[in-house]
Each structure stands twice: as C-alpha cells, then as structure tokens.
Amino acid sequence: MTLSQAEFTYISNLVRKEASIVLAPGKEYLVEARLIPVARAVGAPNVNDFIADLQKRPNPTHQRKIIDALTTNETSFFRDREPFSALTDVVLPELIKSRAAQRKLRFWSAASSSGQEAYSLAITLQETLPSGWTFEIQGTDISTAMVDRAQKAEYSQVEVNRGLAATQLVQYFERAGAHWRIIPALRKNVSFKHMSLTAPFPPMQPFDVIFLRNVLIYFDVATKRQVLQNAAKILRPDGWLFLGAAETTIGIDDNYERVAAGRTSAYRTRTAAPAGAARRG
C-alpha cells in the first residue's frame, strides 16, 4: 500500500505543526517507510489504517512517535571532522585566553540526535583544555527516543567504528555487553533534554559555543530566522556558532557574520571581536 495524497498531507501538516519540518511532495515513500515500524508497534495492520485511526481519534503519544520517526537522526562521532579541528586549532585557543579567569566553558549541541556530537565535543575538550579547566555540554533534541539513547550513552560496534580513533575508544569507552558505553568521567560533563528548536527556548545559561548543525535545512526561511535569533540571545557576545556545511546565516539573519575557522567557517554575532579569525561576510 502507498500513502494517498490526503494521508501524506495529514502527516506533513502534523510534522510541520509540531516540529516546523517541511515535508515536500515526493517524500511519500520515505514517510511510509519510516511509519511502517511505528504502525506495527502500536498494533495497526498497516500505515494507512494507523493514519485513519489517528485522524478519527487523535493520540498525542502516537503523534510523538510519528515525529520521532520522521526526525532525521543521521549522525556519527566527529561528523564532518573540520568543525572539531577548528575547535582545536582556532576556537579553543582564543577561548582559553578570554576565559582565563573563569576556566570554564559551556557548549550546546542542538539537535544532538543520539549523542555522538555531544560526546565528540566532550572528547575534544577533555583532550585540549589545560589542567584545572572544566566544561559543560548541553545536548538537546526534538526526539524523545534520541534523548533517551543519548542519556544511555551506549553505542554499537558499527557506531564506534565511525569517526572514532582506536585510542579514543580505549580511553573514553567501556564494554557494556555487545556495546560500548561512555565512561562516567566523561559523561558527568554532558547532559541531554528534550527540546524543540522551533518553540520558545526555555531558560538557558549563555553558551561559549553552539553547534547547530544540519537542522536548519529542514526549516523554512522564517523558522530559520527565528531559531538563529533565539540562539543569538544565549550565545556569549564573543561566542561561536557552527552550522552544517550546507547552511548559512547569510540572507537570513544579518546579526551574524561568517568568519574563517581553520579550513571551515563559523559564525559570530557582529558585536564580537573575531580575534584570530578572518571575516568572510
């Protein structure tokens, strides 16, 4: 069975309302494939019957399962590598100078999925910061299932083989049956919570660095602008914002400027003094 236009419209409207994610026509097959295991899990004979029942009797729990299923959760340790190199080579040396009195840094891994990005940041900070420094990493995601996975901090052999050096696996992980678990000494610096980027942000302490990567591409321009404006409010004046390689603030929010950071780019608010970084517009 395939989704009818009415069924696809219902799901796309639900996802747009709850997560501000735009499902363009042509995604019917993807939506159906993602919803097959959801329908089975709730006891529906197929996706069509599942949607029909949900239209007749709205169920917030089932709607949340749909959002979780249709939220893209592609991730890996040290994904795209260059932003992490930029941290080590450009960002952290500057922050170590400017935060010498506090000796503490706060990072936000927005849209953190199953936690690999947040733990990659933790490994980077653990290996780069001088002795006596501390750090906090807040991970957030719209998928409650992904938040649960991130908090558990257990990964398969396939997952740890993607992006991790063998020395990092040995140093920062411990065996958990057939899986690998992040060691407590590293996990204590990282926390996760459910959060929608398109809803009003909850109270959050300012961050020195925000990783907001590979999520804006799913939003329309107005939503991108709102998310960027909200992020600017909790980014320290001299802080750094990292977006995905296919994302930009240019033409969306002029309060940011793009700066070179090693072999990649990052963004800073125009009140920042980008020492050691070249402006790109």
C-alpha atoms as an extended CHARMM CRD file, in Angstrom:
* protein
*
       281  EXT
         1         1  MET       CA              0.0000000000        0.0000000000        0.0000000000  PROA      1               0.0000000000
         2         2  THR       CA              1.0970000000        3.5440000000       -0.6280000000  PROA      2               0.0000000000
         3         3  LEU       CA              0.0400000000        6.7710000000        1.0350000000  PROA      3               0.0000000000
         4         4  SER       CA             -2.7660000000        8.7160000000       -0.5540000000  PROA      4               0.0000000000
         5         5  GLN       CA             -2.3370000000       12.4380000000       -1.1040000000  PROA      5               0.0000000000
         6         6  ALA       CA             -4.7460000000       13.1090000000        1.7710000000  PROA      6               0.0000000000
         7         7  GLU       CA             -2.7720000000       10.8490000000        4.1190000000  PROA      7               0.0000000000
         8         8  PHE       CA              0.5330000000       12.4580000000        3.1640000000  PROA      8               0.0000000000
         9         9  THR       CA             -0.9650000000       15.9150000000        3.6230000000  PROA      9               0.0000000000
        10        10  TYR       CA             -2.1930000000       14.9520000000        7.0980000000  PROA      10              0.0000000000
        11        11  ILE       CA              1.2640000000       13.6990000000        8.1500000000  PROA      11              0.0000000000
        12        12  SER       CA              3.1200000000       16.6240000000        6.5870000000  PROA      12              0.0000000000
        13        13  ASN       CA              0.7960000000       19.1090000000        8.3280000000  PROA      13              0.0000000000
        14        14  LEU       CA              1.3050000000       17.3100000000       11.6470000000  PROA      14              0.0000000000
        15        15  VAL       CA              5.0880000000       17.3460000000       11.3160000000  PROA      15              0.0000000000
        16        16  ARG       CA              5.1010000000       20.9870000000       10.2350000000  PROA      16              0.0000000000
        17        17  LYS       CA              2.8900000000       21.9750000000       13.1830000000  PROA      17              0.0000000000
        18        18  GLU       CA              4.8090000000       20.0110000000       15.8130000000  PROA      18              0.0000000000
        19        19  ALA       CA              8.3870000000       20.3130000000       14.5100000000  PROA      19              0.0000000000
        20        20  SER       CA              8.3130000000       23.0000000000       11.7720000000  PROA      20              0.0000000000
        21        21  ILE       CA              9.8450000000       20.4460000000        9.4050000000  PROA      21              0.0000000000
        22        22  VAL       CA              8.7460000000       20.7990000000        5.7980000000  PROA      22              0.0000000000
        23        23  LEU       CA              7.9550000000       17.5250000000        4.0130000000  PROA      23              0.0000000000
        24        24  ALA       CA              7.8010000000       18.4090000000        0.3340000000  PROA      24              0.0000000000
        25        25  PRO       CA              5.7880000000       16.3580000000       -2.1660000000  PROA      25              0.0000000000
        26        26  GLY       CA              7.8360000000       13.4060000000       -3.3460000000  PROA      26              0.0000000000
        27        27  LYS       CA              8.5950000000       12.2290000000        0.1920000000  PROA      27              0.0000000000
        28        28  GLU       CA              5.6180000000        9.8600000000        0.3320000000  PROA      28              0.0000000000
        29        29  TYR       CA              7.7540000000        6.7270000000        0.0810000000  PROA      29              0.0000000000
        30        30  LEU       CA             10.1200000000        7.9540000000        2.8040000000  PROA      30              0.0000000000
        31        31  VAL       CA              7.2310000000        8.7890000000        5.1300000000  PROA      31              0.0000000000
        32        32  GLU       CA              5.5920000000        5.4140000000        4.5940000000  PROA      32              0.0000000000
        33        33  ALA       CA              8.8670000000        3.5490000000        5.1700000000  PROA      33              0.0000000000
        34        34  ARG       CA              9.5100000000        5.4380000000        8.4160000000  PROA      34              0.0000000000
        35        35  LEU       CA              5.9650000000        4.8370000000        9.6800000000  PROA      35              0.0000000000
        36        36  ILE       CA              5.7270000000        1.0960000000        8.9850000000  PROA      36              0.0000000000
        37        37  PRO       CA              7.5350000000        0.1250000000       12.2410000000  PROA      37              0.0000000000
        38        38  VAL       CA              5.5020000000        2.7300000000       14.1620000000  PROA      38              0.0000000000
        39        39  ALA       CA              2.2310000000        1.2650000000       12.8920000000  PROA      39              0.0000000000
        40        40  ARG       CA              3.3660000000       -2.2390000000       13.8120000000  PROA      40              0.0000000000
        41        41  ALA       CA              4.4510000000       -1.1240000000       17.2840000000  PROA      41              0.0000000000
        42        42  VAL       CA              1.0030000000        0.2780000000       18.1080000000  PROA      42              0.0000000000
        43        43  GLY       CA             -0.7920000000       -2.7780000000       16.7080000000  PROA      43              0.0000000000
        44        44  ALA       CA             -2.1190000000       -1.2740000000       13.4730000000  PROA      44              0.0000000000
        45        45  PRO       CA             -2.2540000000       -3.6590000000       10.4830000000  PROA      45              0.0000000000
        46        46  ASN       CA             -0.6710000000       -1.0750000000        8.1580000000  PROA      46              0.0000000000
        47        47  VAL       CA              0.2600000000        2.6040000000        7.8700000000  PROA      47              0.0000000000
        48        48  ASN       CA             -2.9930000000        3.5390000000        6.1330000000  PROA      48              0.0000000000
        49        49  ASP       CA             -5.1240000000        2.1590000000        8.9570000000  PROA      49              0.0000000000
        50        50  PHE       CA             -2.8040000000        3.7470000000       11.5080000000  PROA      50              0.0000000000
        51        51  ILE       CA             -3.2620000000        7.1870000000        9.9550000000  PROA      51              0.0000000000
        52        52  ALA       CA             -7.0090000000        6.7100000000        9.5390000000  PROA      52              0.0000000000
        53        53  ASP       CA             -7.4030000000        5.8120000000       13.2160000000  PROA      53              0.0000000000
        54        54  LEU       CA             -5.2430000000        8.7540000000       14.2660000000  PROA      54              0.0000000000
        55        55  GLN       CA             -7.3790000000       11.1400000000       12.2200000000  PROA      55              0.0000000000
        56        56  LYS       CA            -10.5120000000        9.8540000000       13.9160000000  PROA      56              0.0000000000
        57        57  ARG       CA             -9.0320000000        9.6690000000       17.4210000000  PROA      57              0.0000000000
        58        58  PRO       CA             -6.0050000000       11.9920000000       17.8810000000  PROA      58              0.0000000000
        59        59  ASN       CA             -3.4500000000       10.4070000000       20.1820000000  PROA      59              0.0000000000
        60        60  PRO       CA             -0.5880000000       12.5980000000       21.4580000000  PROA      60              0.0000000000
        61        61  THR       CA              1.5800000000        9.5490000000       22.2170000000  PROA      61              0.0000000000
        62        62  HSD       CA              1.1950000000        8.1970000000       18.6920000000  PROA      62              0.0000000000
        63        63  GLN       CA              1.7650000000       11.6600000000       17.2340000000  PROA      63              0.0000000000
        64        64  ARG       CA              5.0290000000       11.8680000000       19.1960000000  PROA      64              0.0000000000
        65        65  LYS       CA              6.0490000000        8.5100000000       17.7420000000  PROA      65              0.0000000000
        66        66  ILE       CA              5.4810000000        9.9220000000       14.2530000000  PROA      66              0.0000000000
        67        67  ILE       CA              7.6330000000       12.9610000000       14.9990000000  PROA      67              0.0000000000
        68        68  ASP       CA             10.3810000000       10.7230000000       16.3720000000  PROA      68              0.0000000000
        69        69  ALA       CA             10.2350000000        8.5040000000       13.2890000000  PROA      69              0.0000000000
        70        70  LEU       CA             10.3640000000       11.3710000000       10.8020000000  PROA      70              0.0000000000
        71        71  THR       CA             13.1060000000       13.3470000000       12.5200000000  PROA      71              0.0000000000
        72        72  THR       CA             16.3370000000       12.7340000000       10.6600000000  PROA      72              0.0000000000
        73        73  ASN       CA             18.8090000000       11.1820000000       13.0820000000  PROA      73              0.0000000000
        74        74  GLU       CA             21.8620000000       10.6600000000       10.8620000000  PROA      74              0.0000000000
        75        75  THR       CA             24.9650000000       11.2450000000       12.9640000000  PROA      75              0.0000000000
        76        76  SER       CA             28.3640000000        9.8670000000       13.8300000000  PROA      76              0.0000000000
        77        77  PHE       CA             31.2970000000       10.6250000000       16.0940000000  PROA      77              0.0000000000
        78        78  PHE       CA             33.2940000000       13.6460000000       14.8740000000  PROA      78              0.0000000000
        79        79  ARG       CA             30.9430000000       14.0330000000       11.9260000000  PROA      79              0.0000000000
        80        80  ASP       CA             32.4500000000       16.1760000000        9.1400000000  PROA      80              0.0000000000
        81        81  ARG       CA             35.6590000000       16.4130000000       11.2280000000  PROA      81              0.0000000000
        82        82  GLU       CA             36.5690000000       20.0010000000       10.1900000000  PROA      82              0.0000000000
        83        83  PRO       CA             34.4390000000       21.7770000000       12.8480000000  PROA      83              0.0000000000
        84        84  PHE       CA             36.2500000000       19.7690000000       15.5180000000  PROA      84              0.0000000000
        85        85  SER       CA             39.6210000000       20.6620000000       14.0100000000  PROA      85              0.0000000000
        86        86  ALA       CA             38.5090000000       24.3000000000       14.0470000000  PROA      86              0.0000000000
        87        87  LEU       CA             37.7520000000       23.9940000000       17.7460000000  PROA      87              0.0000000000
        88        88  THR       CA             41.2000000000       22.6330000000       18.4980000000  PROA      88              0.0000000000
        89        89  ASP       CA             43.1550000000       24.9870000000       16.2280000000  PROA      89              0.0000000000
        90        90  VAL       CA             41.2260000000       28.2760000000       16.3990000000  PROA      90              0.0000000000
        91        91  VAL       CA             38.3040000000       28.4770000000       18.8010000000  PROA      91              0.0000000000
        92        92  LEU       CA             39.6430000000       26.8820000000       21.9670000000  PROA      92              0.0000000000
        93        93  PRO       CA             42.9970000000       28.7390000000       21.9420000000  PROA      93              0.0000000000
        94        94  GLU       CA             41.0570000000       32.0280000000       21.8100000000  PROA      94              0.0000000000
        95        95  LEU       CA             38.5730000000       30.9870000000       24.4960000000  PROA      95              0.0000000000
        96        96  ILE       CA             41.3440000000       29.7460000000       26.7710000000  PROA      96              0.0000000000
        97        97  LYS       CA             42.7650000000       33.2740000000       26.6920000000  PROA      97              0.0000000000
        98        98  SER       CA             39.4800000000       35.1170000000       27.1040000000  PROA      98              0.0000000000
        99        99  ARG       CA             38.1020000000       32.7960000000       29.8090000000  PROA      99              0.0000000000
       100       100  ALA       CA             41.3140000000       32.5130000000       31.8140000000  PROA      100             0.0000000000
       101       101  ALA       CA             39.6440000000       33.9680000000       34.9100000000  PROA      101             0.0000000000
       102       102  GLN       CA             36.6880000000       31.5670000000       34.8630000000  PROA      102             0.0000000000
       103       103  ARG       CA             38.4310000000       28.4880000000       33.4350000000  PROA      103             0.0000000000
       104       104  LYS       CA             35.0630000000       27.0540000000       32.4300000000  PROA      104             0.0000000000
       105       105  LEU       CA             33.3280000000       26.6280000000       29.0650000000  PROA      105             0.0000000000
       106       106  ARG       CA             29.7290000000       25.8500000000       28.1220000000  PROA      106             0.0000000000
       107       107  PHE       CA             28.7590000000       24.1820000000       24.8370000000  PROA      107             0.0000000000
       108       108  TRP       CA             25.3610000000       23.4520000000       23.3180000000  PROA      108             0.0000000000
       109       109  SER       CA             24.8490000000       20.5550000000       20.9330000000  PROA      109             0.0000000000
       110       110  ALA       CA             21.4630000000       21.4060000000       19.4370000000  PROA      110             0.0000000000
       111       111  ALA       CA             19.6930000000       18.6460000000       17.5010000000  PROA      111             0.0000000000
       112       112  SER       CA             22.0980000000       16.2500000000       19.1970000000  PROA      112             0.0000000000
       113       113  SER       CA             20.3350000000       13.0860000000       17.9720000000  PROA      113             0.0000000000
       114       114  SER       CA             21.7260000000       10.0140000000       19.7790000000  PROA      114             0.0000000000
       115       115  GLY       CA             24.5360000000       11.9760000000       21.3940000000  PROA      115             0.0000000000
       116       116  GLN       CA             27.6120000000       11.3330000000       19.2410000000  PROA      116             0.0000000000
       117       117  GLU       CA             28.1790000000       15.0310000000       18.5570000000  PROA      117             0.0000000000
       118       118  ALA       CA             27.9380000000       15.9960000000       22.2270000000  PROA      118             0.0000000000
       119       119  TYR       CA             30.3470000000       13.2580000000       23.2910000000  PROA      119             0.0000000000
       120       120  SER       CA             32.7080000000       14.1650000000       20.4420000000  PROA      120             0.0000000000
       121       121  LEU       CA             32.7600000000       17.6980000000       21.8370000000  PROA      121             0.0000000000
       122       122  ALA       CA             33.4520000000       16.3030000000       25.2990000000  PROA      122             0.0000000000
       123       123  ILE       CA             36.3970000000       14.2650000000       23.9980000000  PROA      123             0.0000000000
       124       124  THR       CA             37.7560000000       17.3140000000       22.1680000000  PROA      124             0.0000000000
       125       125  LEU       CA             37.5490000000       19.4720000000       25.2830000000  PROA      125             0.0000000000
       126       126  GLN       CA             38.9890000000       16.7530000000       27.5000000000  PROA      126             0.0000000000
       127       127  GLU       CA             41.9950000000       16.4550000000       25.2110000000  PROA      127             0.0000000000
       128       128  THR       CA             42.5010000000       20.1920000000       24.5670000000  PROA      128             0.0000000000
       129       129  LEU       CA             41.7270000000       22.1900000000       27.7020000000  PROA      129             0.0000000000
       130       130  PRO       CA             44.5600000000       22.8760000000       30.1560000000  PROA      130             0.0000000000
       131       131  SER       CA             44.6000000000       21.2390000000       33.5560000000  PROA      131             0.0000000000
       132       132  GLY       CA             42.1840000000       22.8620000000       36.0050000000  PROA      132             0.0000000000
       133       133  TRP       CA             39.5880000000       23.7960000000       33.4010000000  PROA      133             0.0000000000
       134       134  THR       CA             36.0300000000       22.4480000000       33.4430000000  PROA      134             0.0000000000
       135       135  PHE       CA             33.3040000000       22.2530000000       30.8370000000  PROA      135             0.0000000000
       136       136  GLU       CA             29.5900000000       21.5800000000       30.4750000000  PROA      136             0.0000000000
       137       137  ILE       CA             27.8670000000       20.3070000000       27.3570000000  PROA      137             0.0000000000
       138       138  GLN       CA             24.1050000000       20.5090000000       26.9490000000  PROA      138             0.0000000000
       139       139  GLY       CA             22.5940000000       18.2850000000       24.2870000000  PROA      139             0.0000000000
       140       140  THR       CA             19.0120000000       18.7570000000       23.1000000000  PROA      140             0.0000000000
       141       141  ASP       CA             16.8030000000       17.0350000000       20.5350000000  PROA      141             0.0000000000
       142       142  ILE       CA             13.1650000000       17.0470000000       19.4920000000  PROA      142             0.0000000000
       143       143  SER       CA             13.0670000000       13.2360000000       19.5380000000  PROA      143             0.0000000000
       144       144  THR       CA             12.4350000000       11.8100000000       22.9850000000  PROA      144             0.0000000000
       145       145  ALA       CA             13.7160000000        8.4400000000       21.7530000000  PROA      145             0.0000000000
       146       146  MET       CA             17.0420000000       10.0200000000       20.7520000000  PROA      146             0.0000000000
       147       147  VAL       CA             17.3430000000       11.8450000000       24.0790000000  PROA      147             0.0000000000
       148       148  ASP       CA             16.8830000000        8.5290000000       25.8730000000  PROA      148             0.0000000000
       149       149  ARG       CA             19.5720000000        6.9270000000       23.7090000000  PROA      149             0.0000000000
       150       150  ALA       CA             21.9900000000        9.7930000000       24.2860000000  PROA      150             0.0000000000
       151       151  GLN       CA             21.5000000000        9.6290000000       28.0470000000  PROA      151             0.0000000000
       152       152  LYS       CA             22.1730000000        5.8930000000       27.9860000000  PROA      152             0.0000000000
       153       153  ALA       CA             25.4640000000        6.5940000000       26.1440000000  PROA      153             0.0000000000
       154       154  GLU       CA             25.7570000000        3.1030000000       24.6770000000  PROA      154             0.0000000000
       155       155  TYR       CA             26.7940000000        2.5150000000       21.0830000000  PROA      155             0.0000000000
       156       156  SER       CA             27.2010000000       -0.4710000000       18.7980000000  PROA      156             0.0000000000
       157       157  GLN       CA             30.4800000000       -1.6060000000       17.3190000000  PROA      157             0.0000000000
       158       158  VAL       CA             29.4210000000       -0.1530000000       13.9690000000  PROA      158             0.0000000000
       159       159  GLU       CA             28.7160000000        3.2310000000       15.5650000000  PROA      159             0.0000000000
       160       160  VAL       CA             32.0320000000        3.4870000000       17.4130000000  PROA      160             0.0000000000
       161       161  ASN       CA             33.8460000000        2.4640000000       14.2270000000  PROA      161             0.0000000000
       162       162  ARG       CA             32.5020000000        5.6160000000       12.5250000000  PROA      162             0.0000000000
       163       163  GLY       CA             34.7500000000        8.5500000000       13.3220000000  PROA      163             0.0000000000
       164       164  LEU       CA             36.4830000000        7.3870000000       16.4990000000  PROA      164             0.0000000000
       165       165  ALA       CA             40.2040000000        6.7070000000       16.6890000000  PROA      165             0.0000000000
       166       166  ALA       CA             41.1110000000        3.4030000000       18.3120000000  PROA      166             0.0000000000
       167       167  THR       CA             42.9260000000        5.2430000000       21.1130000000  PROA      167             0.0000000000
       168       168  GLN       CA             39.7770000000        7.2780000000       21.8640000000  PROA      168             0.0000000000
       169       169  LEU       CA             37.6520000000        4.1360000000       22.0030000000  PROA      169             0.0000000000
       170       170  VAL       CA             40.0270000000        2.5860000000       24.5260000000  PROA      170             0.0000000000
       171       171  GLN       CA             40.3260000000        5.7450000000       26.6240000000  PROA      171             0.0000000000
       172       172  TYR       CA             36.7430000000        7.0020000000       26.7350000000  PROA      172             0.0000000000
       173       173  PHE       CA             34.5820000000        3.8680000000       26.4480000000  PROA      173             0.0000000000
       174       174  GLU       CA             33.9850000000        0.7100000000       28.4280000000  PROA      174             0.0000000000
       175       175  ARG       CA             32.4070000000       -2.5610000000       27.3850000000  PROA      175             0.0000000000
       176       176  ALA       CA             28.6510000000       -2.9510000000       28.0210000000  PROA      176             0.0000000000
       177       177  GLY       CA             27.8160000000       -6.4120000000       26.7510000000  PROA      177             0.0000000000
       178       178  ALA       CA             27.9070000000       -6.2520000000       22.9670000000  PROA      178             0.0000000000
       179       179  HSD       CA             28.0230000000       -2.4560000000       23.0650000000  PROA      179             0.0000000000
       180       180  TRP       CA             30.3710000000        0.3060000000       24.1960000000  PROA      180             0.0000000000
       181       181  ARG       CA             29.4320000000        2.8390000000       26.8980000000  PROA      181             0.0000000000
       182       182  ILE       CA             30.9510000000        6.2940000000       27.5060000000  PROA      182             0.0000000000
       183       183  ILE       CA             32.9280000000        6.2370000000       30.7620000000  PROA      183             0.0000000000
       184       184  PRO       CA             31.3840000000        8.0560000000       33.7640000000  PROA      184             0.0000000000
       185       185  ALA       CA             34.2680000000       10.5680000000       33.9710000000  PROA      185             0.0000000000
       186       186  LEU       CA             33.2700000000       11.9480000000       30.5760000000  PROA      186             0.0000000000
       187       187  ARG       CA             29.5010000000       11.5020000000       30.9010000000  PROA      187             0.0000000000
       188       188  LYS       CA             29.3810000000       13.6710000000       34.0310000000  PROA      188             0.0000000000
       189       189  ASN       CA             30.0820000000       16.7470000000       31.9010000000  PROA      189             0.0000000000
       190       190  VAL       CA             27.3070000000       16.0600000000       29.3830000000  PROA      190             0.0000000000
       191       191  SER       CA             23.5310000000       16.2230000000       29.8480000000  PROA      191             0.0000000000
       192       192  PHE       CA             20.5760000000       15.8580000000       27.4900000000  PROA      192             0.0000000000
       193       193  LYS       CA             16.9920000000       17.0420000000       27.4200000000  PROA      193             0.0000000000
       194       194  HSD       CA             14.0330000000       17.1600000000       25.0690000000  PROA      194             0.0000000000
       195       195  MET       CA             13.6660000000       20.4990000000       23.2850000000  PROA      195             0.0000000000
       196       196  SER       CA             12.0530000000       21.8120000000       20.1220000000  PROA      196             0.0000000000
       197       197  LEU       CA             14.1350000000       24.4620000000       18.3890000000  PROA      197             0.0000000000
       198       198  THR       CA             11.0250000000       25.9920000000       16.8820000000  PROA      198             0.0000000000
       199       199  ALA       CA              9.2470000000       26.5840000000       20.1900000000  PROA      199             0.0000000000
       200       200  PRO       CA             10.2200000000       29.4210000000       22.5530000000  PROA      200             0.0000000000
       201       201  PHE       CA             13.5350000000       28.4860000000       24.1250000000  PROA      201             0.0000000000
       202       202  PRO       CA             13.4420000000       27.5570000000       27.8240000000  PROA      202             0.0000000000
       203       203  PRO       CA             15.6870000000       29.4990000000       30.2140000000  PROA      203             0.0000000000
       204       204  MET       CA             19.2980000000       28.5990000000       29.4120000000  PROA      204             0.0000000000
       205       205  GLN       CA             22.5980000000       29.9410000000       30.6660000000  PROA      205             0.0000000000
       206       206  PRO       CA             24.7890000000       31.5460000000       27.9530000000  PROA      206             0.0000000000
       207       207  PHE       CA             26.9990000000       29.3120000000       25.8330000000  PROA      207             0.0000000000
       208       208  ASP       CA             30.5140000000       29.8980000000       24.5610000000  PROA      208             0.0000000000
       209       209  VAL       CA             29.9850000000       27.6590000000       21.5230000000  PROA      209             0.0000000000
       210       210  ILE       CA             26.8040000000       26.4260000000       19.8560000000  PROA      210             0.0000000000
       211       211  PHE       CA             26.7580000000       23.5120000000       17.4180000000  PROA      211             0.0000000000
       212       212  LEU       CA             23.5290000000       23.9340000000       15.4230000000  PROA      212             0.0000000000
       213       213  ARG       CA             24.4520000000       21.6920000000       12.5390000000  PROA      213             0.0000000000
       214       214  ASN       CA             22.3820000000       20.0390000000        9.8270000000  PROA      214             0.0000000000
       215       215  VAL       CA             18.9890000000       21.0340000000       11.1690000000  PROA      215             0.0000000000
       216       216  LEU       CA             18.1860000000       24.4630000000        9.6760000000  PROA      216             0.0000000000
       217       217  ILE       CA             17.9800000000       22.8600000000        6.2350000000  PROA      217             0.0000000000
       218       218  TYR       CA             14.6340000000       21.3210000000        7.2380000000  PROA      218             0.0000000000
       219       219  PHE       CA             13.0210000000       24.6740000000        8.1140000000  PROA      219             0.0000000000
       220       220  ASP       CA             11.5160000000       27.4500000000        6.0220000000  PROA      220             0.0000000000
       221       221  VAL       CA             13.2520000000       30.8390000000        5.9990000000  PROA      221             0.0000000000
       222       222  ALA       CA             11.0470000000       32.4090000000        8.6800000000  PROA      222             0.0000000000
       223       223  THR       CA             11.6870000000       29.4970000000       11.0470000000  PROA      223             0.0000000000
       224       224  LYS       CA             15.4360000000       29.5730000000       10.3500000000  PROA      224             0.0000000000
       225       225  ARG       CA             15.4820000000       33.2770000000       11.1940000000  PROA      225             0.0000000000
       226       226  GLN       CA             13.6060000000       32.7340000000       14.4540000000  PROA      226             0.0000000000
       227       227  VAL       CA             15.9120000000       29.8860000000       15.5280000000  PROA      227             0.0000000000
       228       228  LEU       CA             19.0140000000       31.9640000000       14.7510000000  PROA      228             0.0000000000
       229       229  GLN       CA             17.6320000000       34.9630000000       16.6520000000  PROA      229             0.0000000000
       230       230  ASN       CA             16.8750000000       32.8060000000       19.6840000000  PROA      230             0.0000000000
       231       231  ALA       CA             20.3390000000       31.2300000000       19.5110000000  PROA      231             0.0000000000
       232       232  ALA       CA             21.9700000000       34.6660000000       19.4660000000  PROA      232             0.0000000000
       233       233  LYS       CA             20.2930000000       35.5010000000       22.7710000000  PROA      233             0.0000000000
       234       234  ILE       CA             22.0850000000       32.6270000000       24.5510000000  PROA      234             0.0000000000
       235       235  LEU       CA             25.4050000000       32.8780000000       22.7120000000  PROA      235             0.0000000000
       236       236  ARG       CA             28.0110000000       34.8890000000       24.5740000000  PROA      236             0.0000000000
       237       237  PRO       CA             28.9660000000       38.1350000000       22.7660000000  PROA      237             0.0000000000
       238       238  ASP       CA             32.2990000000       36.6610000000       21.6980000000  PROA      238             0.0000000000
       239       239  GLY       CA             30.9520000000       33.1300000000       21.2410000000  PROA      239             0.0000000000
       240       240  TRP       CA             30.9580000000       30.9100000000       18.1850000000  PROA      240             0.0000000000
       241       241  LEU       CA             28.1260000000       29.3170000000       16.1980000000  PROA      241             0.0000000000
       242       242  PHE       CA             28.7610000000       26.3010000000       13.9530000000  PROA      242             0.0000000000
       243       243  LEU       CA             26.2540000000       25.3560000000       11.2540000000  PROA      243             0.0000000000
       244       244  GLY       CA             26.2250000000       22.4790000000        8.7790000000  PROA      244             0.0000000000
       245       245  ALA       CA             28.2130000000       22.7450000000        5.5700000000  PROA      245             0.0000000000
       246       246  ALA       CA             25.0330000000       23.3710000000        3.5510000000  PROA      246             0.0000000000
       247       247  GLU       CA             23.6880000000       26.0030000000        5.9750000000  PROA      247             0.0000000000
       248       248  THR       CA             24.2890000000       29.7180000000        6.3690000000  PROA      248             0.0000000000
       249       249  THR       CA             23.0120000000       32.8010000000        8.1650000000  PROA      249             0.0000000000
       250       250  ILE       CA             23.6590000000       34.9610000000        5.0920000000  PROA      250             0.0000000000
       251       251  GLY       CA             20.4350000000       36.4060000000        3.7430000000  PROA      251             0.0000000000
       252       252  ILE       CA             18.5520000000       35.1130000000        6.7810000000  PROA      252             0.0000000000
       253       253  ASP       CA             19.9130000000       36.9150000000        9.8550000000  PROA      253             0.0000000000
       254       254  ASP       CA             22.2720000000       39.8580000000        9.3640000000  PROA      254             0.0000000000
       255       255  ASN       CA             23.1850000000       39.9270000000       13.0570000000  PROA      255             0.0000000000
       256       256  TYR       CA             25.7610000000       37.2120000000       12.3220000000  PROA      256             0.0000000000
       257       257  GLU       CA             28.9060000000       37.3480000000       10.2580000000  PROA      257             0.0000000000
       258       258  ARG       CA             30.7410000000       34.3950000000        8.7990000000  PROA      258             0.0000000000
       259       259  VAL       CA             34.3880000000       34.0010000000        9.7940000000  PROA      259             0.0000000000
       260       260  ALA       CA             37.1170000000       31.6050000000        8.7500000000  PROA      260             0.0000000000
       261       261  ALA       CA             37.9560000000       28.9710000000       11.3440000000  PROA      261             0.0000000000
       262       262  GLY       CA             40.7490000000       26.7820000000       10.1060000000  PROA      262             0.0000000000
       263       263  ARG       CA             39.5810000000       25.0420000000        6.9300000000  PROA      263             0.0000000000
       264       264  THR       CA             35.9100000000       25.6530000000        7.6330000000  PROA      264             0.0000000000
       265       265  SER       CA             33.6700000000       28.5650000000        8.6400000000  PROA      265             0.0000000000
       266       266  ALA       CA             31.8140000000       29.5610000000       11.7600000000  PROA      266             0.0000000000
       267       267  TYR       CA             29.5360000000       32.4410000000       12.7020000000  PROA      267             0.0000000000
       268       268  ARG       CA             29.7810000000       35.1830000000       15.2950000000  PROA      268             0.0000000000
       269       269  THR       CA             27.4560000000       37.9890000000       16.2330000000  PROA      269             0.0000000000
       270       270  ARG       CA             28.5330000000       41.3270000000       14.8430000000  PROA      270             0.0000000000
       271       271  THR       CA             29.2960000000       42.6170000000       18.3390000000  PROA      271             0.0000000000
       272       272  ALA       CA             32.0700000000       40.0180000000       18.6460000000  PROA      272             0.0000000000
       273       273  ALA       CA             35.7110000000       40.8750000000       18.1050000000  PROA      273             0.0000000000
       274       274  PRO       CA             36.8680000000       37.9490000000       15.9660000000  PROA      274             0.0000000000
       275       275  ALA       CA             40.4860000000       37.8220000000       17.0680000000  PROA      275             0.0000000000
       276       276  GLY       CA             42.4030000000       35.2420000000       15.0820000000  PROA      276             0.0000000000
       277       277  ALA       CA             39.5560000000       34.7630000000       12.6320000000  PROA      277             0.0000000000
       278       278  ALA       CA             39.1600000000       36.2680000000        9.1710000000  PROA      278             0.0000000000
       279       279  ARG       CA             35.8410000000       37.7750000000        8.1850000000  PROA      279             0.0000000000
       280       280  ARG       CA             34.0850000000       36.3580000000        5.1570000000  PROA      280             0.0000000000
       281       281  GLY       CA             30.9690000000       38.4730000000        5.0860000000  PROA      281             0.0000000000
